[in-house]
Short mmCIF file of C-alpha atoms in Angstrom, two decimals:
data_model
loop_
_atom_site.label_atom_id
_atom_site.label_comp_id
_atom_site.label_asym_id
_atom_site.label_seq_id
_atom_site.Cartn_x
_atom_site.Cartn_y
_atom_site.Cartn_z
CA MET A 1 107.67 49.04 108.83
CA GLU A 2 110.27 47.06 109.96
CA ILE A 3 113.81 46.22 108.73
CA THR A 4 113.83 42.09 108.64
CA ALA A 5 116.98 41.71 106.79
CA VAL A 6 120.52 43.32 105.96
CA GLU A 7 122.86 42.01 103.36
CA SER A 8 125.99 42.93 102.28
CA PHE A 9 128.79 41.32 99.99
CA PRO A 10 131.71 42.59 97.70
CA ILE A 11 131.83 42.44 94.18
CA LYS A 12 134.90 42.46 91.86
CA LEU A 13 134.81 43.92 88.31
CA PRO A 14 137.71 43.29 85.82
CA LEU A 15 139.04 45.69 83.78
CA GLU A 16 140.55 44.49 80.26
CA SER A 17 143.85 46.16 80.57
CA PRO A 18 145.30 48.31 83.67
CA VAL A 19 144.57 51.90 84.32
CA SER A 20 146.62 54.62 86.12
CA PHE A 21 146.19 57.90 87.52
CA SER A 22 149.16 59.83 89.19
CA ASN A 23 149.87 57.30 91.97
CA ARG A 24 147.99 54.18 91.27
CA THR A 25 147.46 51.45 88.85
CA LEU A 26 144.45 49.26 88.82
CA THR A 27 143.52 46.12 87.33
CA PHE A 28 139.90 45.88 88.84
CA ARG A 29 137.20 47.72 90.68
CA ASP A 30 135.45 46.59 93.47
CA HIS A 31 132.29 47.61 95.09
CA ALA A 32 130.43 46.65 98.55
CA ILE A 33 126.55 45.90 98.16
CA THR A 34 123.95 46.14 100.81
CA TYR A 35 120.57 45.33 100.63
CA VAL A 36 117.85 46.03 103.21
CA ARG A 37 114.39 44.49 103.29
CA THR A 38 111.34 45.07 105.15
CA ASP A 39 108.33 43.15 106.38
CA GLU A 40 106.06 45.29 103.82
CA GLY A 41 108.14 43.80 100.82
CA HIS A 42 110.31 46.69 100.18
CA GLU A 43 114.01 46.17 99.47
CA GLY A 44 116.53 49.01 99.04
CA VAL A 45 119.89 48.46 98.08
CA GLY A 46 123.36 50.88 98.44
CA TYR A 47 126.83 50.65 97.35
CA SER A 48 130.38 52.07 97.86
CA LEU A 49 133.62 51.64 95.64
CA GLY A 50 135.77 49.61 97.85
CA TYR A 51 139.51 50.27 96.57
CA GLU A 52 140.12 46.63 97.25
CA GLY A 53 138.55 47.05 100.60
CA ALA A 54 135.16 45.88 99.39
CA PRO A 55 135.28 42.57 101.66
CA LEU A 56 136.07 44.60 104.44
CA VAL A 57 133.36 47.18 104.03
CA ALA A 58 130.83 44.44 103.53
CA GLU A 59 131.78 42.48 106.77
CA ALA A 60 131.33 45.81 108.97
CA VAL A 61 127.72 46.08 107.56
CA GLU A 62 127.05 42.79 108.65
CA SER A 63 128.81 42.36 111.65
CA LEU A 64 128.76 45.91 113.13
CA LEU A 65 125.93 47.75 111.85
CA ARG A 66 123.07 45.07 111.01
CA PRO A 67 122.27 44.24 114.54
CA MET A 68 122.06 48.18 115.13
CA LEU A 69 119.22 47.97 111.92
CA LEU A 70 116.97 44.83 112.52
CA GLY A 71 113.58 45.64 113.73
CA GLU A 72 113.96 49.22 113.48
CA ASP A 73 112.02 51.41 111.09
CA PRO A 74 113.75 52.23 107.72
CA ARG A 75 112.18 55.49 107.05
CA ASP A 76 113.89 56.76 110.65
CA THR A 77 117.22 57.70 108.62
CA GLU A 78 118.14 60.82 110.79
CA ARG A 79 117.87 58.59 114.04
CA LEU A 80 119.32 55.46 112.39
CA TRP A 81 122.19 57.25 110.95
CA HIS A 82 123.30 58.72 114.43
CA GLU A 83 122.96 55.46 115.85
CA MET A 84 125.19 53.63 113.20
CA TYR A 85 127.87 56.67 113.64
CA ASP A 86 127.85 56.97 117.21
CA GLY A 87 127.92 53.32 117.68
CA THR A 88 131.02 52.85 115.87
CA VAL A 89 132.62 56.39 116.48
CA GLN A 90 135.41 54.72 118.51
CA ILE A 91 136.65 52.72 115.61
CA GLY A 92 135.19 54.63 112.80
CA ARG A 93 134.34 58.17 111.93
CA THR A 94 135.74 57.88 108.74
CA GLY A 95 137.07 55.50 106.05
CA LEU A 96 135.90 51.89 105.90
CA LEU A 97 133.20 52.27 108.70
CA LEU A 98 131.72 55.46 106.81
CA ARG A 99 131.76 53.52 103.80
CA ALA A 100 129.73 51.05 105.30
CA ILE A 101 127.22 53.57 106.44
CA SER A 102 127.20 55.08 103.31
CA THR A 103 125.80 51.90 101.98
CA VAL A 104 123.28 51.14 104.48
CA ASP A 105 122.03 55.15 104.41
CA ILE A 106 121.81 55.06 100.72
CA ALA A 107 119.55 51.76 100.77
CA LEU A 108 117.45 53.12 103.68
CA TRP A 109 116.68 55.97 101.30
CA ASP A 110 115.75 54.03 98.43
CA VAL A 111 113.33 52.02 100.97
CA LYS A 112 111.82 55.42 101.88
CA GLY A 113 111.31 56.63 98.15
CA LYS A 114 109.65 53.13 97.46
CA ALA A 115 107.54 53.26 100.43
CA ALA A 116 106.34 56.94 99.50
CA GLY A 117 105.64 56.22 95.77
CA GLU A 118 108.21 59.16 94.94
CA PRO A 119 111.76 59.27 92.97
CA LEU A 120 114.46 60.40 95.12
CA HIS A 121 115.13 63.74 93.67
CA ARG A 122 111.58 64.72 94.56
CA LEU A 123 111.49 63.32 97.97
CA LEU A 124 114.55 65.44 98.71
CA GLY A 125 113.36 68.83 97.26
CA GLY A 126 112.98 68.43 93.38
CA HIS A 127 114.91 71.20 92.50
CA SER A 128 115.35 69.92 88.90
CA THR A 129 114.29 67.09 86.64
CA SER A 130 117.84 66.94 84.73
CA VAL A 131 121.47 67.79 85.44
CA PRO A 132 124.41 68.38 83.54
CA SER A 133 127.18 66.02 83.61
CA TYR A 134 131.12 66.26 82.19
CA ALA A 135 132.64 63.26 80.61
CA SER A 136 135.67 62.00 82.93
CA GLY A 137 138.93 60.37 81.19
CA GLY A 138 142.41 61.00 80.62
CA TYR A 139 143.79 58.18 82.42
CA TYR A 140 147.41 56.89 81.83
CA ARG A 141 148.03 53.69 80.05
CA ASP A 142 151.35 52.46 78.41
CA GLU A 143 150.52 52.73 75.16
CA LYS A 144 148.77 55.89 75.04
CA GLY A 145 150.10 58.95 73.76
CA HIS A 146 148.95 62.43 72.92
CA GLU A 147 147.35 61.29 69.70
CA ALA A 148 145.55 58.64 71.63
CA LEU A 149 144.60 61.11 74.55
CA ARG A 150 143.47 63.72 71.93
CA GLY A 151 141.34 61.02 70.16
CA GLU A 152 139.54 60.52 73.63
CA MET A 153 138.72 63.93 74.10
CA ARG A 154 137.30 64.07 70.59
CA ARG A 155 134.97 61.34 71.28
CA TYR A 156 133.82 63.42 74.43
CA LEU A 157 132.93 66.12 72.16
CA ASP A 158 131.23 63.94 69.67
CA GLU A 159 129.11 62.86 72.49
CA GLY A 160 127.95 66.19 73.14
CA HIS A 161 130.07 67.17 76.07
CA ASP A 162 131.19 70.83 76.48
CA VAL A 163 133.09 69.83 79.59
CA VAL A 164 135.91 67.26 79.98
CA LYS A 165 138.17 65.96 82.67
CA MET A 166 141.71 64.86 82.31
CA LYS A 167 144.28 63.09 84.83
CA VAL A 168 147.52 64.89 85.77
CA GLY A 169 150.47 64.21 87.98
CA ARG A 170 151.91 61.13 86.88
CA LEU A 171 154.60 62.62 84.61
CA SER A 172 157.00 65.67 85.03
CA ALA A 173 155.62 69.37 85.21
CA ALA A 174 156.49 70.07 81.69
CA GLU A 175 155.32 66.81 80.24
CA GLU A 176 152.12 66.91 82.05
CA ALA A 177 152.09 70.46 80.60
CA GLU A 178 152.35 69.27 77.11
CA ARG A 179 149.61 66.90 77.62
CA VAL A 180 147.07 69.61 78.96
CA ALA A 181 148.20 71.76 76.14
CA ALA A 182 147.37 68.94 73.54
CA VAL A 183 143.79 68.37 75.49
CA ARG A 184 143.17 72.49 75.28
CA ASP A 185 144.12 72.50 71.47
CA GLU A 186 141.78 69.53 70.86
CA ILE A 187 139.02 70.90 72.83
CA GLY A 188 139.30 74.37 71.81
CA ASP A 189 139.08 77.73 73.71
CA ASP A 190 135.30 77.75 74.15
CA ARG A 191 134.97 74.57 76.22
CA THR A 192 135.54 73.76 79.57
CA LEU A 193 138.70 71.70 80.90
CA LEU A 194 139.32 70.07 84.23
CA LEU A 195 142.36 68.66 85.92
CA ASP A 196 142.36 65.90 88.68
CA ALA A 197 145.96 64.97 90.47
CA ASN A 198 144.62 62.45 92.70
CA GLY A 199 146.55 64.04 95.63
CA VAL A 200 150.21 63.39 94.05
CA TRP A 201 152.20 66.44 95.01
CA GLU A 202 153.59 66.41 98.49
CA SER A 203 154.24 70.05 99.14
CA SER A 204 152.62 73.71 98.07
CA THR A 205 155.90 74.09 96.58
CA GLU A 206 155.78 71.11 93.77
CA ALA A 207 151.85 71.51 93.69
CA LEU A 208 152.48 75.46 92.60
CA ARG A 209 155.09 74.25 90.25
CA ASN A 210 152.83 71.98 88.12
CA CYS A 211 149.51 74.18 88.52
CA ARG A 212 151.12 77.41 87.49
CA ALA A 213 152.33 75.25 84.33
CA PHE A 214 148.76 74.52 83.45
CA ALA A 215 147.59 77.97 83.75
CA PRO A 216 147.97 79.19 80.33
CA TYR A 217 145.39 76.28 79.25
CA ASP A 218 142.79 77.86 81.39
CA PRO A 219 141.68 75.12 83.42
CA TYR A 220 138.33 75.61 85.22
CA PHE A 221 139.58 73.83 88.49
CA ILE A 222 142.40 71.50 89.62
CA GLU A 223 141.31 68.45 91.84
CA GLU A 224 143.18 67.19 94.71
CA PRO A 225 146.31 68.73 94.14
CA VAL A 226 147.44 67.37 97.32
CA MET A 227 146.13 65.02 99.72
CA ILE A 228 143.12 65.61 101.56
CA ASP A 229 144.45 65.52 104.98
CA ARG A 230 146.79 68.45 103.98
CA VAL A 231 144.20 70.92 104.26
CA GLU A 232 146.43 74.01 105.01
CA THR A 233 148.71 72.80 102.07
CA MET A 234 145.48 72.77 99.71
CA ALA A 235 144.70 76.35 101.17
CA THR A 236 147.94 77.61 100.25
CA VAL A 237 147.56 76.13 96.53
CA ASN A 238 144.15 77.35 96.40
CA ASP A 239 144.98 80.89 97.31
CA ALA A 240 148.30 81.06 95.16
CA ILE A 241 146.55 79.94 91.88
CA ASP A 242 144.44 81.53 89.42
CA TYR A 243 141.80 79.01 89.03
CA PRO A 244 140.20 77.01 92.01
CA VAL A 245 140.93 74.11 93.76
CA ALA A 246 138.01 71.25 93.93
CA THR A 247 138.21 68.71 96.51
CA GLY A 248 136.30 66.01 98.83
CA GLU A 249 135.96 62.62 97.11
CA LEU A 250 137.86 60.70 100.00
CA GLU A 251 136.41 63.16 102.59
CA GLY A 252 134.03 62.25 105.14
CA THR A 253 130.78 64.18 107.24
CA ARG A 254 130.04 67.88 106.95
CA HIS A 255 132.51 68.86 109.82
CA ASN A 256 135.49 68.03 107.42
CA PHE A 257 134.19 69.40 104.61
CA ALA A 258 133.15 72.62 106.62
CA ARG A 259 136.62 72.53 107.53
CA LEU A 260 137.50 72.61 103.78
CA VAL A 261 135.63 75.76 103.12
CA ASP A 262 136.37 77.84 106.49
CA SER A 263 139.96 77.11 105.89
CA GLY A 264 139.97 78.22 102.20
CA ALA A 265 141.31 74.86 101.08
CA ALA A 266 138.41 74.26 98.42
CA THR A 267 136.29 76.58 95.87
CA ILE A 268 134.31 73.85 94.86
CA LEU A 269 133.37 70.46 97.00
CA GLN A 270 132.88 66.90 95.70
CA PRO A 271 130.99 64.97 98.47
CA ASP A 272 130.98 61.06 97.36
CA VAL A 273 127.43 59.99 98.82
CA THR A 274 128.96 56.35 99.10
CA VAL A 275 132.18 57.57 101.00
CA CYS A 276 130.64 60.66 103.36
CA GLY A 277 128.14 58.81 105.24
CA GLY A 278 125.34 58.55 102.64
CA ILE A 279 122.29 60.63 101.55
CA THR A 280 121.70 61.88 104.99
CA GLU A 281 125.22 63.29 105.38
CA TRP A 282 125.54 64.25 101.62
CA LEU A 283 122.43 66.62 102.05
CA LYS A 284 123.99 68.34 105.16
CA ILE A 285 127.29 68.81 103.36
CA ALA A 286 125.65 70.43 100.17
CA ASN A 287 123.17 72.55 102.11
CA TYR A 288 126.15 74.14 104.38
CA ALA A 289 127.72 74.72 101.26
CA ALA A 290 124.83 76.49 99.65
CA ALA A 291 125.11 79.05 102.60
CA TYR A 292 128.41 79.96 100.90
CA ASP A 293 127.39 79.98 97.39
CA VAL A 294 129.97 76.83 96.98
CA GLN A 295 128.68 74.57 94.16
CA ILE A 296 128.80 70.94 94.43
CA ALA A 297 130.37 68.27 91.85
CA PRO A 298 130.42 65.00 93.47
CA HIS A 299 132.68 62.54 92.83
CA TYR A 300 131.91 59.27 90.21
CA ASN A 301 128.56 57.34 91.00
CA TRP A 302 126.68 59.25 88.44
CA ASN A 303 123.60 57.02 88.56
CA ILE A 304 122.75 58.26 92.15
CA HIS A 305 124.71 61.40 92.38
CA ALA A 306 122.46 62.72 89.34
CA SER A 307 119.37 62.40 91.69
CA LEU A 308 120.93 64.34 94.56
CA LEU A 309 122.17 66.92 92.11
CA GLY A 310 118.70 67.31 91.10
CA ALA A 311 117.56 67.90 94.81
CA ILE A 312 119.81 70.93 95.49
CA GLU A 313 119.96 74.45 94.24
CA ASN A 314 124.08 74.55 94.28
CA GLY A 315 124.75 71.57 91.78
CA LEU A 316 127.47 72.09 89.39
CA TRP A 317 128.17 68.95 87.21
CA VAL A 318 127.97 65.27 87.52
CA GLU A 319 130.89 63.49 86.89
CA TYR A 320 130.30 60.61 84.00
CA PHE A 321 132.85 57.75 82.91
CA TYR A 322 131.75 56.19 79.29
CA ARG A 323 131.79 52.33 79.76
CA ASP A 324 133.73 51.48 76.73
CA MET A 325 136.84 53.53 78.13
CA ASP A 326 137.07 50.53 80.38
CA VAL A 327 138.02 52.99 83.76
CA LYS A 328 134.85 52.38 85.71
CA ALA A 329 132.83 49.43 85.39
CA PHE A 330 129.88 49.47 87.93
CA ASP A 331 127.34 49.96 84.84
CA ASP A 332 128.03 46.47 84.21
CA VAL A 333 125.66 45.70 87.41
CA VAL A 334 123.30 48.36 86.99
CA ALA A 335 120.13 47.08 85.28
CA ASP A 336 119.05 50.48 83.75
CA PRO A 337 121.97 53.08 84.02
CA VAL A 338 121.39 56.63 83.39
CA ARG A 339 123.49 58.30 80.36
CA PRO A 340 123.84 61.65 79.16
CA ASP A 341 121.71 62.91 76.08
CA ASP A 342 123.64 64.54 73.18
CA ASP A 343 124.00 67.48 74.87
CA GLY A 344 125.73 66.02 78.18
CA VAL A 345 122.36 66.29 80.12
CA ILE A 346 120.97 63.49 82.45
CA ASP A 347 117.48 63.32 82.92
CA LEU A 348 116.60 61.96 86.09
CA PRO A 349 114.77 58.64 86.78
CA ASP A 350 111.40 58.91 87.72
CA ARG A 351 110.86 55.32 89.57
CA PRO A 352 110.57 55.63 93.22
CA GLY A 353 113.50 55.20 95.15
CA HIS A 354 117.11 56.26 94.29
CA GLY A 355 116.43 54.86 90.72
CA VAL A 356 119.48 52.44 90.47
CA PRO A 357 118.31 48.88 90.21
CA LEU A 358 121.06 46.32 89.95
CA ASP A 359 121.38 43.28 88.03
CA THR A 360 121.01 40.40 90.24
CA ASP A 361 122.67 38.11 87.65
CA ALA A 362 125.50 40.40 87.02
CA LEU A 363 125.72 40.65 91.01
CA ALA A 364 126.19 36.79 91.18
CA THR A 365 128.66 36.83 88.41
CA TYR A 366 131.17 39.25 89.93
CA GLU A 367 130.42 38.65 93.64
CA TRP A 368 133.96 38.57 95.15
CA THR A 369 134.29 35.12 97.15
#
């Protein structure tokens, strides 16, 4: 089997109204979409969230990676990953180019699964056929007060979730503690509350002041209290509070994740397969973490992360966003998106490949030109 075509292009999905987290406001979501096609008629697709850089990710695939891939066997995922990574290491290693590699690697595994006639979770290990999810939200909008925040969380409980996540860090520590207290009051003491600061605090002093203000409301973890590169600061926070730090959504490669664990900066890892180097690298990260009994709770992209979590022994939860909350819009281009059942559990797709078929008409509608 040979790769005969590699195509990548950006899409731009508008949000109905601006949405904010601790340090940024968004009006749209963009993704780079990559297709890999073979001489035997198999087609695989991969993707990555662009954070306004999707055109650059797609250009990197077509200009830098495609020449390395044409004529190669798509099933040689390990070899091709190293050729892409090593071939761009002088200008890559993380960030934009690693996202480009991620889109290709995901597409290659999609081809591999289709050629083998196996769904991804079974091809990779078949640990389980369903995985738990949590409802992610609690974003900021101008008109959104405590009652609206409570209503959002009630909706998640009504959907069957016992685990919810909210954003923190945009307001003062006292104001944020009031928001967290409101959510804890709404969901009750027996449900699990997760917090996400998106790296907003610039020092351990500032992070600890906030995290300690949240402690009375029993959060299960605080995500990204400081930016990912401040590993020692993250470790100081993780050591000083009574609940764990989770991080990794912006991190790339197993080596950086090993540093997070080895330094004590993270108790829970959140690798994103569309960011860290694709499925090939995501599995190395998850298996390294398993050796230390570190749990994996991947960031975003529930359609593919559900299958990956179903392949490993140390999976915790899949992050899930409800489309009508107008925060994440990628399901608009997924032909058959996964969805939690009444207990917040996602059944894994049983179709060959990674099981995330995209709607070609929708892709055409939202292509960023």
